[in-house]
Amino acid sequence: DAGVIQSPRHEVTEMGQEVTLRCKPISGHNSLFWYRQTMMRGLELLIYFNNNVPIDDSGMPEDRFSAKMPNASFSTLKIQPSEPRDSAVYFCASSSTHYEQYFGPGTRLTVT
Amino acid sequence: GESVGLHLPTLSVQEGDNSIINCAYSNSASDYFIWYKQESGKGPQFIIDIRSNMDKRQGQRVTVLLNKTVKHLSLQIAATQPGDSAVYFCAETGEWGAQKLVFGQGTRLTINP
């Protein structure tokens, strides 16, 4: 079975550019989570959705970050404009239960 | 604020030995704890979980122990193998509800041949 799919796997962009990260959750899962991982701050939850509805976005760093989930099989995380401090690995995870989350392979973002 | 932390950032053990990874948590309201394993270049992978009404749970070569009195969580890996080398994270549900997991900083486990 396919796990959580993320694209792209690597993204290098210049400061000021718009970045869009994509995620396809596991079919049948009704919860989707976006995380950011850095050496300094570890793994941080940015936002999560239940049944395509954003439930908690308190982890979103600032207005430059936005996330959408137009349907049950697709979500995007957008950064506009991007800054060097946004460089990190971004993970998407999905879940069909309250607890066990399945993580994707991540997108490594580098902003120069 | 509430936090989940680890006592040791790195741990090295000989192949075949048992390893213990520790985690301290501060939120007494947390009712669910999970251990994740993250290999280089991959996303975290679920290992084992435990509810707050339990003090021990066993899986295949892994055991999680929960001591609510001192707010301590540990992951025991028996007969370690090279494939066990990874970063291990504990996570708790925290006070905001079951779905929002708070992750610890992680411990890097290295298995020496």
PDB file of C-alpha atoms in Angstrom:
ATOM      1  CA  ASP A   1       0.000   0.000   0.000  1.00  0.00           C
ATOM      2  CA  ALA A   2       1.223   3.501  -0.728  1.00  0.00           C
ATOM      3  CA  GLY A   3       2.111   5.562   2.299  1.00  0.00           C
ATOM      4  CA  VAL A   4       1.936   9.308   2.622  1.00  0.00           C
ATOM      5  CA  ILE A   5       3.293  10.898  -0.538  1.00  0.00           C
ATOM      6  CA  GLN A   6       5.057  14.242  -0.523  1.00  0.00           C
ATOM      7  CA  SER A   7       6.427  16.322  -3.351  1.00  0.00           C
ATOM      8  CA  PRO A   8       8.877  17.616  -4.144  1.00  0.00           C
ATOM      9  CA  ARG A   9      11.437  15.697  -2.080  1.00  0.00           C
ATOM     10  CA  HIS A  10      13.921  18.528  -2.375  1.00  0.00           C
ATOM     11  CA  GLU A  11      13.350  22.185  -3.109  1.00  0.00           C
ATOM     12  CA  VAL A  12      15.949  24.906  -3.460  1.00  0.00           C
ATOM     13  CA  THR A  13      14.690  28.416  -3.967  1.00  0.00           C
ATOM     14  CA  GLU A  14      15.778  31.989  -3.568  1.00  0.00           C
ATOM     15  CA  MET A  15      14.609  34.277  -0.830  1.00  0.00           C
ATOM     16  CA  GLY A  16      11.384  35.999  -1.757  1.00  0.00           C
ATOM     17  CA  GLN A  17      10.095  33.236  -3.985  1.00  0.00           C
ATOM     18  CA  GLU A  18       6.870  31.353  -3.380  1.00  0.00           C
ATOM     19  CA  VAL A  19       7.192  27.719  -2.327  1.00  0.00           C
ATOM     20  CA  THR A  20       4.416  25.129  -2.468  1.00  0.00           C
ATOM     21  CA  LEU A  21       4.753  21.757  -0.782  1.00  0.00           C
ATOM     22  CA  ARG A  22       2.308  18.991  -1.582  1.00  0.00           C
ATOM     23  CA  CYS A  23       0.963  16.017   0.314  1.00  0.00           C
ATOM     24  CA  LYS A  24      -1.242  13.073  -0.494  1.00  0.00           C
ATOM     25  CA  PRO A  25      -2.409  11.307   2.686  1.00  0.00           C
ATOM     26  CA  ILE A  26      -3.070   7.611   2.996  1.00  0.00           C
ATOM     27  CA  SER A  27      -6.423   6.749   1.472  1.00  0.00           C
ATOM     28  CA  GLY A  28      -9.119   6.551   4.115  1.00  0.00           C
ATOM     29  CA  HIS A  29      -7.292   8.666   6.660  1.00  0.00           C
ATOM     30  CA  ASN A  30      -9.328  11.626   7.813  1.00  0.00           C
ATOM     31  CA  SER A  31      -6.673  13.631   9.639  1.00  0.00           C
ATOM     32  CA  LEU A  32      -3.671  15.366   8.111  1.00  0.00           C
ATOM     33  CA  PHE A  33      -0.775  17.071   9.849  1.00  0.00           C
ATOM     34  CA  TRP A  34       2.022  19.360   8.656  1.00  0.00           C
ATOM     35  CA  TYR A  35       5.272  19.418  10.648  1.00  0.00           C
ATOM     36  CA  ARG A  36       8.556  21.244  10.340  1.00  0.00           C
ATOM     37  CA  GLN A  37      11.842  19.767  11.539  1.00  0.00           C
ATOM     38  CA  THR A  38      15.025  21.704  12.242  1.00  0.00           C
ATOM     39  CA  MET A  39      18.086  20.985  14.316  1.00  0.00           C
ATOM     40  CA  MET A  40      17.378  23.927  16.574  1.00  0.00           C
ATOM     41  CA  ARG A  41      13.672  23.417  17.223  1.00  0.00           C
ATOM     42  CA  GLY A  42      13.155  19.728  16.539  1.00  0.00           C
ATOM     43  CA  LEU A  43       9.832  18.499  15.185  1.00  0.00           C
ATOM     44  CA  GLU A  44       7.074  21.112  15.381  1.00  0.00           C
ATOM     45  CA  LEU A  45       3.436  20.792  14.444  1.00  0.00           C
ATOM     46  CA  LEU A  46       2.382  23.601  12.132  1.00  0.00           C
ATOM     47  CA  ILE A  47      -1.258  22.800  11.421  1.00  0.00           C
ATOM     48  CA  TYR A  48      -3.647  19.878  11.280  1.00  0.00           C
ATOM     49  CA  PHE A  49      -6.906  19.103   9.514  1.00  0.00           C
ATOM     50  CA  ASN A  50      -9.804  16.817  10.358  1.00  0.00           C
ATOM     51  CA  ASN A  51     -12.072  15.877   7.457  1.00  0.00           C
ATOM     52  CA  ASN A  52     -10.422  18.608   5.334  1.00  0.00           C
ATOM     53  CA  VAL A  53     -11.165  21.316   7.926  1.00  0.00           C
ATOM     54  CA  PRO A  54      -8.279  23.129   9.666  1.00  0.00           C
ATOM     55  CA  ILE A  55      -8.541  22.460  13.381  1.00  0.00           C
ATOM     56  CA  ASP A  56      -5.457  24.041  14.871  1.00  0.00           C
ATOM     57  CA  ASP A  57      -3.050  26.354  13.055  1.00  0.00           C
ATOM     58  CA  SER A  58      -1.414  27.819  16.150  1.00  0.00           C
ATOM     59  CA  GLY A  59       1.929  26.383  15.086  1.00  0.00           C
ATOM     60  CA  MET A  60       2.035  28.272  11.804  1.00  0.00           C
ATOM     61  CA  PRO A  61       4.983  30.674  12.196  1.00  0.00           C
ATOM     62  CA  GLU A  62       3.461  33.745  10.566  1.00  0.00           C
ATOM     63  CA  ASP A  63       1.234  34.989   7.803  1.00  0.00           C
ATOM     64  CA  ARG A  64       3.729  33.972   5.164  1.00  0.00           C
ATOM     65  CA  PHE A  65       2.651  30.375   5.786  1.00  0.00           C
ATOM     66  CA  SER A  66      -0.685  29.006   4.629  1.00  0.00           C
ATOM     67  CA  ALA A  67      -2.118  25.520   4.253  1.00  0.00           C
ATOM     68  CA  LYS A  68      -5.096  24.167   2.400  1.00  0.00           C
ATOM     69  CA  MET A  69      -6.839  20.862   2.047  1.00  0.00           C
ATOM     70  CA  PRO A  70      -9.293  21.126  -0.851  1.00  0.00           C
ATOM     71  CA  ASN A  71     -10.216  17.434  -0.661  1.00  0.00           C
ATOM     72  CA  ALA A  72      -9.499  14.293   1.290  1.00  0.00           C
ATOM     73  CA  SER A  73      -6.597  13.258  -0.908  1.00  0.00           C
ATOM     74  CA  PHE A  74      -4.575  16.432  -1.234  1.00  0.00           C
ATOM     75  CA  SER A  75      -3.068  19.199   0.862  1.00  0.00           C
ATOM     76  CA  THR A  76      -0.642  22.027   0.236  1.00  0.00           C
ATOM     77  CA  LEU A  77       1.611  24.108   2.439  1.00  0.00           C
ATOM     78  CA  LYS A  78       2.598  27.407   0.888  1.00  0.00           C
ATOM     79  CA  ILE A  79       5.276  29.862   1.940  1.00  0.00           C
ATOM     80  CA  GLN A  80       5.135  33.313   0.357  1.00  0.00           C
ATOM     81  CA  PRO A  81       7.561  35.006   0.399  1.00  0.00           C
ATOM     82  CA  SER A  82      10.155  32.469   1.514  1.00  0.00           C
ATOM     83  CA  GLU A  83      13.067  33.399   3.771  1.00  0.00           C
ATOM     84  CA  PRO A  84      16.350  31.613   4.593  1.00  0.00           C
ATOM     85  CA  ARG A  85      15.076  30.813   8.083  1.00  0.00           C
ATOM     86  CA  ASP A  86      12.331  28.712   6.526  1.00  0.00           C
ATOM     87  CA  SER A  87      14.947  26.176   5.500  1.00  0.00           C
ATOM     88  CA  ALA A  88      13.947  22.892   7.107  1.00  0.00           C
ATOM     89  CA  VAL A  89      12.480  19.474   6.405  1.00  0.00           C
ATOM     90  CA  TYR A  90       8.708  19.623   6.159  1.00  0.00           C
ATOM     91  CA  PHE A  91       6.746  16.484   6.931  1.00  0.00           C
ATOM     92  CA  CYS A  92       3.175  15.601   6.230  1.00  0.00           C
ATOM     93  CA  ALA A  93       1.469  12.892   8.299  1.00  0.00           C
ATOM     94  CA  SER A  94      -1.970  11.346   8.186  1.00  0.00           C
ATOM     95  CA  SER A  95      -4.053   9.375  10.634  1.00  0.00           C
ATOM     96  CA  SER A  96      -7.283   7.441  10.816  1.00  0.00           C
ATOM     97  CA  THR A  97      -7.275   7.280  14.599  1.00  0.00           C
ATOM     98  CA  HIS A  98      -6.780   9.853  17.265  1.00  0.00           C
ATOM     99  CA  TYR A  99      -3.185   8.932  17.839  1.00  0.00           C
ATOM    100  CA  GLU A 100      -1.093   6.927  15.387  1.00  0.00           C
ATOM    101  CA  GLN A 101       0.242   9.208  12.696  1.00  0.00           C
ATOM    102  CA  TYR A 102       1.941   7.959   9.538  1.00  0.00           C
ATOM    103  CA  PHE A 103       4.622  10.274   8.233  1.00  0.00           C
ATOM    104  CA  GLY A 104       5.666  10.927   4.665  1.00  0.00           C
ATOM    105  CA  PRO A 105       9.307  11.046   3.535  1.00  0.00           C
ATOM    106  CA  GLY A 106       9.478  14.819   3.910  1.00  0.00           C
ATOM    107  CA  THR A 107      10.446  17.741   1.700  1.00  0.00           C
ATOM    108  CA  ARG A 108      13.854  19.253   2.313  1.00  0.00           C
ATOM    109  CA  LEU A 109      13.534  22.984   1.673  1.00  0.00           C
ATOM    110  CA  THR A 110      16.560  25.217   1.220  1.00  0.00           C
ATOM    111  CA  VAL A 111      16.037  28.949   0.836  1.00  0.00           C
ATOM    112  CA  THR A 112      19.123  30.865  -0.246  1.00  0.00           C
TER     113      THR A 112
ATOM    114  CA  GLY B   1       4.998  25.835  28.921  1.00  0.00           C
ATOM    115  CA  GLU B   2       4.625  22.088  28.825  1.00  0.00           C
ATOM    116  CA  SER B   3       7.492  20.175  27.264  1.00  0.00           C
ATOM    117  CA  VAL B   4       8.773  16.753  26.506  1.00  0.00           C
ATOM    118  CA  GLY B   5      12.479  16.210  26.825  1.00  0.00           C
ATOM    119  CA  LEU B   6      15.125  13.543  26.713  1.00  0.00           C
ATOM    120  CA  HIS B   7      17.909  12.960  29.212  1.00  0.00           C
ATOM    121  CA  LEU B   8      20.554  11.875  26.696  1.00  0.00           C
ATOM    122  CA  PRO B   9      20.952  13.183  23.185  1.00  0.00           C
ATOM    123  CA  THR B  10      23.217  10.289  22.072  1.00  0.00           C
ATOM    124  CA  LEU B  11      23.568   6.654  22.973  1.00  0.00           C
ATOM    125  CA  SER B  12      25.970   4.019  21.659  1.00  0.00           C
ATOM    126  CA  VAL B  13      25.585   0.298  22.327  1.00  0.00           C
ATOM    127  CA  GLN B  14      27.181  -2.866  21.048  1.00  0.00           C
ATOM    128  CA  GLU B  15      25.260  -4.985  18.612  1.00  0.00           C
ATOM    129  CA  GLY B  16      23.326  -7.624  20.477  1.00  0.00           C
ATOM    130  CA  ASP B  17      23.134  -5.644  23.700  1.00  0.00           C
ATOM    131  CA  ASN B  18      19.965  -4.129  25.081  1.00  0.00           C
ATOM    132  CA  SER B  19      19.415  -0.382  24.958  1.00  0.00           C
ATOM    133  CA  ILE B  20      17.270   1.954  27.011  1.00  0.00           C
ATOM    134  CA  ILE B  21      16.196   5.376  25.813  1.00  0.00           C
ATOM    135  CA  ASN B  22      14.661   7.707  28.351  1.00  0.00           C
ATOM    136  CA  CYS B  23      12.196  10.552  28.120  1.00  0.00           C
ATOM    137  CA  ALA B  24      10.872  12.990  30.719  1.00  0.00           C
ATOM    138  CA  TYR B  25       7.536  14.677  30.253  1.00  0.00           C
ATOM    139  CA  SER B  26       6.016  17.531  32.197  1.00  0.00           C
ATOM    140  CA  ASN B  27       2.326  17.420  31.355  1.00  0.00           C
ATOM    141  CA  SER B  28       0.545  15.218  33.862  1.00  0.00           C
ATOM    142  CA  ALA B  29      -2.651  15.556  31.791  1.00  0.00           C
ATOM    143  CA  SER B  30      -1.197  13.641  28.864  1.00  0.00           C
ATOM    144  CA  ASP B  31      -3.033  10.375  28.394  1.00  0.00           C
ATOM    145  CA  TYR B  32      -1.149   8.853  25.520  1.00  0.00           C
ATOM    146  CA  PHE B  33       2.528   8.437  24.670  1.00  0.00           C
ATOM    147  CA  ILE B  34       4.242   7.242  21.522  1.00  0.00           C
ATOM    148  CA  TRP B  35       7.753   6.318  20.489  1.00  0.00           C
ATOM    149  CA  TYR B  36       8.866   7.069  16.946  1.00  0.00           C
ATOM    150  CA  LYS B  37      12.002   5.989  15.104  1.00  0.00           C
ATOM    151  CA  GLN B  38      13.542   8.206  12.437  1.00  0.00           C
ATOM    152  CA  GLU B  39      16.203   6.882  10.117  1.00  0.00           C
ATOM    153  CA  SER B  40      18.394   9.228   8.130  1.00  0.00           C
ATOM    154  CA  GLY B  41      16.525  10.835   5.265  1.00  0.00           C
ATOM    155  CA  LYS B  42      13.167   9.384   6.268  1.00  0.00           C
ATOM    156  CA  GLY B  43      10.105  10.442   8.173  1.00  0.00           C
ATOM    157  CA  PRO B  44       9.396   9.291  11.727  1.00  0.00           C
ATOM    158  CA  GLN B  45       8.047   5.766  11.961  1.00  0.00           C
ATOM    159  CA  PHE B  46       5.668   4.590  14.689  1.00  0.00           C
ATOM    160  CA  ILE B  47       7.229   2.005  17.021  1.00  0.00           C
ATOM    161  CA  ILE B  48       4.998   1.533  20.019  1.00  0.00           C
ATOM    162  CA  ASP B  49       2.504   3.435  22.135  1.00  0.00           C
ATOM    163  CA  ILE B  50       1.124   3.313  25.655  1.00  0.00           C
ATOM    164  CA  ARG B  51      -1.852   4.813  27.411  1.00  0.00           C
ATOM    165  CA  SER B  52      -1.608   6.522  30.761  1.00  0.00           C
ATOM    166  CA  ASN B  53      -3.616   3.770  32.448  1.00  0.00           C
ATOM    167  CA  MET B  54      -0.811   1.293  31.722  1.00  0.00           C
ATOM    168  CA  ASP B  55       2.742   1.096  33.036  1.00  0.00           C
ATOM    169  CA  LYS B  56       4.208  -1.357  30.557  1.00  0.00           C
ATOM    170  CA  ARG B  57       3.622  -2.503  27.024  1.00  0.00           C
ATOM    171  CA  GLN B  58       5.624  -4.917  24.940  1.00  0.00           C
ATOM    172  CA  GLY B  59       6.120  -5.237  21.212  1.00  0.00           C
ATOM    173  CA  GLN B  60       8.533  -7.138  19.084  1.00  0.00           C
ATOM    174  CA  ARG B  61      11.950  -6.585  20.746  1.00  0.00           C
ATOM    175  CA  VAL B  62      10.675  -3.319  22.208  1.00  0.00           C
ATOM    176  CA  THR B  63       9.140  -2.483  25.560  1.00  0.00           C
ATOM    177  CA  VAL B  64       7.799   0.857  26.703  1.00  0.00           C
ATOM    178  CA  LEU B  65       7.624   1.670  30.401  1.00  0.00           C
ATOM    179  CA  LEU B  66       5.624   4.520  31.863  1.00  0.00           C
ATOM    180  CA  ASN B  67       6.166   5.877  35.350  1.00  0.00           C
ATOM    181  CA  LYS B  68       3.545   8.516  35.976  1.00  0.00           C
ATOM    182  CA  THR B  69       4.790   9.237  39.483  1.00  0.00           C
ATOM    183  CA  VAL B  70       8.004  10.739  38.169  1.00  0.00           C
ATOM    184  CA  LYS B  71       6.669  11.518  34.679  1.00  0.00           C
ATOM    185  CA  HIS B  72       9.141   9.283  32.961  1.00  0.00           C
ATOM    186  CA  LEU B  73       8.911   7.215  29.812  1.00  0.00           C
ATOM    187  CA  SER B  74      11.454   4.737  28.513  1.00  0.00           C
ATOM    188  CA  LEU B  75      11.945   2.594  25.433  1.00  0.00           C
ATOM    189  CA  GLN B  76      13.826  -0.644  25.781  1.00  0.00           C
ATOM    190  CA  ILE B  77      15.190  -2.354  22.683  1.00  0.00           C
ATOM    191  CA  ALA B  78      16.350  -5.917  23.148  1.00  0.00           C
ATOM    192  CA  ALA B  79      19.175  -7.577  21.219  1.00  0.00           C
ATOM    193  CA  THR B  80      19.970  -4.486  19.191  1.00  0.00           C
ATOM    194  CA  GLN B  81      20.727  -4.780  15.510  1.00  0.00           C
ATOM    195  CA  PRO B  82      22.481  -2.402  13.090  1.00  0.00           C
ATOM    196  CA  GLY B  83      19.078  -1.451  11.695  1.00  0.00           C
ATOM    197  CA  ASP B  84      18.119  -0.027  15.075  1.00  0.00           C
ATOM    198  CA  SER B  85      20.542   2.861  14.544  1.00  0.00           C
ATOM    199  CA  ALA B  86      18.322   5.931  14.272  1.00  0.00           C
ATOM    200  CA  VAL B  87      16.975   8.897  16.178  1.00  0.00           C
ATOM    201  CA  TYR B  88      14.202   7.986  18.598  1.00  0.00           C
ATOM    202  CA  PHE B  89      11.526  10.456  19.646  1.00  0.00           C
ATOM    203  CA  CYS B  90       8.990  10.264  22.409  1.00  0.00           C
ATOM    204  CA  ALA B  91       5.753  12.161  21.961  1.00  0.00           C
ATOM    205  CA  GLU B  92       2.788  12.934  24.189  1.00  0.00           C
ATOM    206  CA  THR B  93      -0.687  14.184  23.527  1.00  0.00           C
ATOM    207  CA  GLY B  94      -0.312  17.219  25.741  1.00  0.00           C
ATOM    208  CA  GLU B  95      -3.091  19.275  27.193  1.00  0.00           C
ATOM    209  CA  TRP B  96      -4.587  20.328  23.885  1.00  0.00           C
ATOM    210  CA  GLY B  97      -6.226  17.053  23.064  1.00  0.00           C
ATOM    211  CA  ALA B  98      -5.392  13.673  21.688  1.00  0.00           C
ATOM    212  CA  GLN B  99      -4.485  14.582  18.138  1.00  0.00           C
ATOM    213  CA  LYS B 100      -1.886  17.222  18.747  1.00  0.00           C
ATOM    214  CA  LEU B 101       1.360  15.437  19.571  1.00  0.00           C
ATOM    215  CA  VAL B 102       4.260  17.173  21.314  1.00  0.00           C
ATOM    216  CA  PHE B 103       7.594  15.623  20.360  1.00  0.00           C
ATOM    217  CA  GLY B 104      10.746  15.427  22.434  1.00  0.00           C
ATOM    218  CA  GLN B 105      14.109  16.497  21.092  1.00  0.00           C
ATOM    219  CA  GLY B 106      15.168  12.966  20.160  1.00  0.00           C
ATOM    220  CA  THR B 107      18.001  10.590  21.074  1.00  0.00           C
ATOM    221  CA  ARG B 108      20.440   9.306  18.504  1.00  0.00           C
ATOM    222  CA  LEU B 109      21.077   5.604  18.989  1.00  0.00           C
ATOM    223  CA  THR B 110      24.159   4.118  17.356  1.00  0.00           C
ATOM    224  CA  ILE B 111      24.686   0.366  17.241  1.00  0.00           C
ATOM    225  CA  ASN B 112      28.354  -0.582  17.099  1.00  0.00           C
ATOM    226  CA  PRO B 113      29.297  -3.837  15.320  1.00  0.00           C
TER     227      PRO B 113
END
